[in-house]
PDB file of C-alpha atoms and ligand atoms in Angstrom:
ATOM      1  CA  UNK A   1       6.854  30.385 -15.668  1.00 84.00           C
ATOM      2  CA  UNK A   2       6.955  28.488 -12.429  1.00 94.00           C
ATOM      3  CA  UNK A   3       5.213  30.463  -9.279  1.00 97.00           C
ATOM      4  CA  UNK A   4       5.183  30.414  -5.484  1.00 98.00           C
ATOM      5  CA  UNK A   5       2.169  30.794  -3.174  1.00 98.00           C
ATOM      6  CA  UNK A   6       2.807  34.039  -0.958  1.00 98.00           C
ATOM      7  CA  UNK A   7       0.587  34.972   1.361  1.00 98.00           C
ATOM      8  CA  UNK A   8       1.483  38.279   3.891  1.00 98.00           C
ATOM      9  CA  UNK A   9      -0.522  37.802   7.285  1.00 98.00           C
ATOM     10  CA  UNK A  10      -0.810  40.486  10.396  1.00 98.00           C
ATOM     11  CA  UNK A  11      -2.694  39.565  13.718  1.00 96.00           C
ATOM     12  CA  UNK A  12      -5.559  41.529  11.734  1.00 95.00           C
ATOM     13  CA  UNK A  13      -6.051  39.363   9.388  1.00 97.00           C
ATOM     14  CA  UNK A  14      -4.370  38.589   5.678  1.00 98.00           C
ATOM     15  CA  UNK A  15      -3.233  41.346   4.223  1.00 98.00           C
ATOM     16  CA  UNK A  16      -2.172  40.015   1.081  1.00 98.00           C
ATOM     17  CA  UNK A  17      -2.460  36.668  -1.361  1.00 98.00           C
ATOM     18  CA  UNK A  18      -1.057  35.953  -4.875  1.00 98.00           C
ATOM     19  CA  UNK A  19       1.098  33.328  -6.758  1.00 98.00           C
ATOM     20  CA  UNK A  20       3.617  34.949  -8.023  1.00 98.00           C
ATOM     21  CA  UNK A  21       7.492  34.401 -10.099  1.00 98.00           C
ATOM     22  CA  UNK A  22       9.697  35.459  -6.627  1.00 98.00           C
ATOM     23  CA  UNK A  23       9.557  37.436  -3.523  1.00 98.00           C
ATOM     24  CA  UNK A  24      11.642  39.872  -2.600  1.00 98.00           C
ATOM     25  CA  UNK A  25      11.991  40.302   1.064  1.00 97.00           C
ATOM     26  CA  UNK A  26      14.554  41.854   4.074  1.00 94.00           C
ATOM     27  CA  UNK A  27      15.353  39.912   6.308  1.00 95.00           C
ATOM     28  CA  UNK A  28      17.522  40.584   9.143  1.00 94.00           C
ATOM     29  CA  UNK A  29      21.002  38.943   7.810  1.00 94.00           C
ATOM     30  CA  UNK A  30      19.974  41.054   4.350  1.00 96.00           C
ATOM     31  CA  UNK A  31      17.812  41.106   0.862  1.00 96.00           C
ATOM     32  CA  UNK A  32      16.200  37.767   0.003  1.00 97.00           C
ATOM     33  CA  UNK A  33      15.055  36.531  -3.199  1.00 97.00           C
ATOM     34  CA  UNK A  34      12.729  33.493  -2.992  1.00 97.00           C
ATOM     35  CA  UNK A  35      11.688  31.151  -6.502  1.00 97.00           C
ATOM     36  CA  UNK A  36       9.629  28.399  -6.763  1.00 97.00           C
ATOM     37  CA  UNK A  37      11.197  25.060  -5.285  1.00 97.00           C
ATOM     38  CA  UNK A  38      13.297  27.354  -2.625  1.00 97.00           C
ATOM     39  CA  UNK A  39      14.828  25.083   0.700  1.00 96.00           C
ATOM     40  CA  UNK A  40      12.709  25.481   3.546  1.00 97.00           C
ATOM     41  CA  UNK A  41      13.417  27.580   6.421  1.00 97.00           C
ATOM     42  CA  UNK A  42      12.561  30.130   8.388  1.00 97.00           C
ATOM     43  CA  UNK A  43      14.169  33.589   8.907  1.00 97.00           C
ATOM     44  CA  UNK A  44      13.138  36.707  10.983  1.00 97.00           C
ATOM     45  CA  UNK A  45      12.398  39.556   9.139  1.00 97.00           C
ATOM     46  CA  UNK A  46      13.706  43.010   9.095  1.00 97.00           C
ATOM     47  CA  UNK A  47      11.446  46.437   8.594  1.00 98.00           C
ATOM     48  CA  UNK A  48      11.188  46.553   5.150  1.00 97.00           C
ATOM     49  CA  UNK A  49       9.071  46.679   1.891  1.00 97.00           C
ATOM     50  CA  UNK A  50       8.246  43.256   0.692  1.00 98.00           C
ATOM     51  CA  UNK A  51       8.215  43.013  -3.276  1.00 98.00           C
ATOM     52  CA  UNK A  52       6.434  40.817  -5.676  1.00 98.00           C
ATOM     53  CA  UNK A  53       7.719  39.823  -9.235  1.00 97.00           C
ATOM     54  CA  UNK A  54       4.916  39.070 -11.267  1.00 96.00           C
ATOM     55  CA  UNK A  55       4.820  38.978 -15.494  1.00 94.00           C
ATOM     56  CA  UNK A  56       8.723  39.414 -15.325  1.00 94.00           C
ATOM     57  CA  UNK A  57       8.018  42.868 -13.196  1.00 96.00           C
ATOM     58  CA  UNK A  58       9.025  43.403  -9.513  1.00 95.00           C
ATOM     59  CA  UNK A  59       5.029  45.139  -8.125  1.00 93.00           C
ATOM     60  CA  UNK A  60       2.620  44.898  -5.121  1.00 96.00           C
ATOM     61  CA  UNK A  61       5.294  46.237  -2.884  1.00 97.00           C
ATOM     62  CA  UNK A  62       4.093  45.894   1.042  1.00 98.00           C
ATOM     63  CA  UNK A  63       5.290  47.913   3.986  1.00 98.00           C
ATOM     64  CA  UNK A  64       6.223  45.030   6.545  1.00 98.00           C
ATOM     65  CA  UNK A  65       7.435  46.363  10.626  1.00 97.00           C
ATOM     66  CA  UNK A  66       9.504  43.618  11.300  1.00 93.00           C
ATOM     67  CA  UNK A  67       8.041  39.627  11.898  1.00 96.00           C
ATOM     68  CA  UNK A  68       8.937  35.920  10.544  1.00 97.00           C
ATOM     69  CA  UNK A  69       9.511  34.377   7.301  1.00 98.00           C
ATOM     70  CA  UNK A  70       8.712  30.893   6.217  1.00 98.00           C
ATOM     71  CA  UNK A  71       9.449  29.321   3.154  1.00 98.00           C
ATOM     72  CA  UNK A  72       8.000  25.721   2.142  1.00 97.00           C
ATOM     73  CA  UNK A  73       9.259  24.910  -1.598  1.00 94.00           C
ATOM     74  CA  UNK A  74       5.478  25.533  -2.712  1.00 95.00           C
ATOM     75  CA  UNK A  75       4.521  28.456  -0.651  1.00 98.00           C
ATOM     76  CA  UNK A  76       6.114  31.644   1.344  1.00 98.00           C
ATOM     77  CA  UNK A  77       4.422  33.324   4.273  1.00 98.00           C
ATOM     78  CA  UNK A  78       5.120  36.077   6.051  1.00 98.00           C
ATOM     79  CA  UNK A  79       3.971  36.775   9.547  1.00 98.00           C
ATOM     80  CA  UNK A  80       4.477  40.113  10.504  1.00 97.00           C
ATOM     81  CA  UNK A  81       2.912  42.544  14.029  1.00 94.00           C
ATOM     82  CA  UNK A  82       2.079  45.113  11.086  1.00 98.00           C
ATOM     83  CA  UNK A  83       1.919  44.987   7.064  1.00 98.00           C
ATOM     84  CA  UNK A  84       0.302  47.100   4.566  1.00 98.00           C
ATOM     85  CA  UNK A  85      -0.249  47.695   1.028  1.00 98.00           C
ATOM     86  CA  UNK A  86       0.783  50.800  -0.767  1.00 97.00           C
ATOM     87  CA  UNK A  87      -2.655  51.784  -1.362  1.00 96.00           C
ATOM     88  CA  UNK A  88      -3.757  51.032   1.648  1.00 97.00           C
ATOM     89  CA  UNK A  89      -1.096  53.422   3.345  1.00 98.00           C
ATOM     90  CA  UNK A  90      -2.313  56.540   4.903  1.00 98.00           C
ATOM     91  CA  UNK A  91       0.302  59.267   3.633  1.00 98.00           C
ATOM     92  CA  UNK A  92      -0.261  61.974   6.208  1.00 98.00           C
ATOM     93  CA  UNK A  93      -0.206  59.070   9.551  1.00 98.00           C
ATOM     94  CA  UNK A  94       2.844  58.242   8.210  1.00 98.00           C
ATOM     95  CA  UNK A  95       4.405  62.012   8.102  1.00 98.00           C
ATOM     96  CA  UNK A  96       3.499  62.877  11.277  1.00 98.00           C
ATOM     97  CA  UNK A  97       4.694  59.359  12.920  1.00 98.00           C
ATOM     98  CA  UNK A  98       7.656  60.634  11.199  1.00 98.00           C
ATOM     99  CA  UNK A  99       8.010  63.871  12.299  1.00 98.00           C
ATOM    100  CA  UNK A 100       7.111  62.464  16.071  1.00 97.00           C
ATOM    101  CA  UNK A 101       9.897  60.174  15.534  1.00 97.00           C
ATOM    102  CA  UNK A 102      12.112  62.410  14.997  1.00 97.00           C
ATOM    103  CA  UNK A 103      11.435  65.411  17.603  1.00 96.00           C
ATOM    104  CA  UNK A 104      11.610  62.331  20.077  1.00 94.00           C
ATOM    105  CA  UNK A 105      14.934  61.430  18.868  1.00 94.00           C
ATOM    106  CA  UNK A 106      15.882  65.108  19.490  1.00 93.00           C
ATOM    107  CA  UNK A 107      14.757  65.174  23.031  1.00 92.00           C
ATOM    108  CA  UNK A 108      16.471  61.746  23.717  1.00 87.00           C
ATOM    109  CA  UNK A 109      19.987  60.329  24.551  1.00 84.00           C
ATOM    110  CA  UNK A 110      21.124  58.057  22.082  1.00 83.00           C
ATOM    111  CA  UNK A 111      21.556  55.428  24.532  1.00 84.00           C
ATOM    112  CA  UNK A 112      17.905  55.713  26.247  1.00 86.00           C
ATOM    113  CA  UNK A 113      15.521  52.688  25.703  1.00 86.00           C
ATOM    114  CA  UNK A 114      13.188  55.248  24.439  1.00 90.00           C
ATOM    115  CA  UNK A 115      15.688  56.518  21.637  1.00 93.00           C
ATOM    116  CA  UNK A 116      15.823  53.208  20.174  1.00 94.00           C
ATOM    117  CA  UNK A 117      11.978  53.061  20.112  1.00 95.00           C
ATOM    118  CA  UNK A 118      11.640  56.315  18.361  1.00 96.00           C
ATOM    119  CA  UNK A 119      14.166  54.976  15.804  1.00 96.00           C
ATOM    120  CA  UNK A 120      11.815  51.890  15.609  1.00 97.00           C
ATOM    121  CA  UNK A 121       9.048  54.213  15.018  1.00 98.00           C
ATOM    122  CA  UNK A 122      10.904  56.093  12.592  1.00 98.00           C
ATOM    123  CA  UNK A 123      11.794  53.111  10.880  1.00 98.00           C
ATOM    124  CA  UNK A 124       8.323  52.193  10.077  1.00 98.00           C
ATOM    125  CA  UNK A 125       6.910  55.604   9.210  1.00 98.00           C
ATOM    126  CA  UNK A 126      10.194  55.810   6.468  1.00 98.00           C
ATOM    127  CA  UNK A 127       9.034  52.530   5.239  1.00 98.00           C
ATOM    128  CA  UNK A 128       5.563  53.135   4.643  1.00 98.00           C
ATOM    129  CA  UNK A 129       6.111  56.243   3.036  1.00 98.00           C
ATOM    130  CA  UNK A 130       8.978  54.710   0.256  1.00 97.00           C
ATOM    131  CA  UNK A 131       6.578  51.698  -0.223  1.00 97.00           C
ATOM    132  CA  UNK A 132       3.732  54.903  -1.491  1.00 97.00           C
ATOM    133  CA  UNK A 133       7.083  56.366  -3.033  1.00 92.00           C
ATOM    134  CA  UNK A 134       6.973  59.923  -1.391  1.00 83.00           C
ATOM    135  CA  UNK A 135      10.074  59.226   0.371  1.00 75.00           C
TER     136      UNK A 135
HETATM  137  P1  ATP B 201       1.432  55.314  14.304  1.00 72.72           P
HETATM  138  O1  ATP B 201       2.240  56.066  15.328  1.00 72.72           O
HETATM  139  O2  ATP B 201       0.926  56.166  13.197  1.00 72.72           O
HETATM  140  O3  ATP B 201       0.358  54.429  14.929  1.00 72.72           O
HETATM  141  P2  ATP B 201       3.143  52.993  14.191  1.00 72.72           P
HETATM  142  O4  ATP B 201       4.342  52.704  13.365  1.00 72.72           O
HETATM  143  O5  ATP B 201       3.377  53.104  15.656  1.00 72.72           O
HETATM  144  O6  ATP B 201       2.469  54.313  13.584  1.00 72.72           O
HETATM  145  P3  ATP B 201       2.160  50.330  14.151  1.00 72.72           P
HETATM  146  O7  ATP B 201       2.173  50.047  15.627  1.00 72.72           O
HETATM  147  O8  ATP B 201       3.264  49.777  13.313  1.00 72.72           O
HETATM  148  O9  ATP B 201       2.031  51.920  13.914  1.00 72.72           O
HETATM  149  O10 ATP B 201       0.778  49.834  13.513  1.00 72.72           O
HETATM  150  C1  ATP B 201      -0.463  49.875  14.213  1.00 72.72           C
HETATM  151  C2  ATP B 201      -1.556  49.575  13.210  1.00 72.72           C
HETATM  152  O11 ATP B 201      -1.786  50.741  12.382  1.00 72.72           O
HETATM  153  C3  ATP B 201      -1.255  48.445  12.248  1.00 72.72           C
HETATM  154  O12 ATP B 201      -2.445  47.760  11.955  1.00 72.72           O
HETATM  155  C4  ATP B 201      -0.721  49.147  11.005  1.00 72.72           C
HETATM  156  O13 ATP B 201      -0.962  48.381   9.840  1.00 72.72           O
HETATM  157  C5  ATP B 201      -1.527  50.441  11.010  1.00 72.72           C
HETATM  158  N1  ATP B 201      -0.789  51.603  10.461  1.00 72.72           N
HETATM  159  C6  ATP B 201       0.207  52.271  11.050  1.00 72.72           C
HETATM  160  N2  ATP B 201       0.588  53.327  10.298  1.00 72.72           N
HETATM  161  C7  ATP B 201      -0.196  53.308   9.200  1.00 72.72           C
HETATM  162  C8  ATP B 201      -0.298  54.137   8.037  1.00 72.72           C
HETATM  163  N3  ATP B 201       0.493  55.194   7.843  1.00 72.72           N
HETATM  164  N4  ATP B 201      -1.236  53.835   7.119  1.00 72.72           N
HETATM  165  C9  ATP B 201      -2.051  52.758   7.283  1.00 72.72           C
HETATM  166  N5  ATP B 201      -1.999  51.934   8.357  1.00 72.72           N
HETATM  167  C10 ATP B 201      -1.093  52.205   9.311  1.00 72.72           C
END
């Protein structure tokens, strides 16, 4: 089985290295699927969970909050402000972001600048938690 090189990298550091049968990834204009041998290009990414098929089996799924995607035929990386792995994902941050999110979306209009960073936020805490699967 052919593979691609995908490595996952935050302004922290890497977060994430493996070759691996396809990645499964959101970006902005919808769902990609990348094989081995892919075109190039470059596409900006969406907040979503990154997934991994390895052995025939889509796993390592990663929480990404938004960033770039570059694709080389040989390798795939992904450049993101934030990205975590599922185990790496603390449960209870991620509820109360949540619920913060939320009560701010209350107290907001719907057209405030501050609404749309609440959804943002509220974004990324719902991610997290379905890449752990309690969501
Ligand atoms: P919070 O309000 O809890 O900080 P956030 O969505 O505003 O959430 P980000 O700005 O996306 O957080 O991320 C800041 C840093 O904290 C990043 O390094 C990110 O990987 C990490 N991080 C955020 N939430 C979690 C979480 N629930 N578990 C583990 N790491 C997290």
């Amino acid at each position: 089985m052919k593979t691609i090189e995908v490595s996952v990298v935050t302004p922290n550091g890497p977060v994430y290295e493996s070759d691996v049968e396809m990645v499964i990834t959101k970006a902005q204009s919808g769902e990609l699927g990348i094989l081995p041998g892919h075109i190039p290009m470059v596409a900006p990414l969406a907040i979503g969970v990154v997934r991994m098929k390895k052995n025939g089996k889509e796993q390592d799924l990663i929480a990404v909050s938004g960033g770039f995607l570059e694709v080389r035929p040989d390798k795939v990386t992904i450049l993101a402000q934030a990205a975590e792995k599922a185990e790496d994902i603390d449960v209870e941050r991620a509820l109360r972001a949540k619920e913060r999110a939320e009560q701010r979306m209350r107290d907001q209009k719907v057209e405030d600048i501050d609404f749309r960073r609440a959804e943002l936020a509220l974004q990324r805490a719902i991610n997290r938690l379905t890449v752990t699967g309690k969501q």
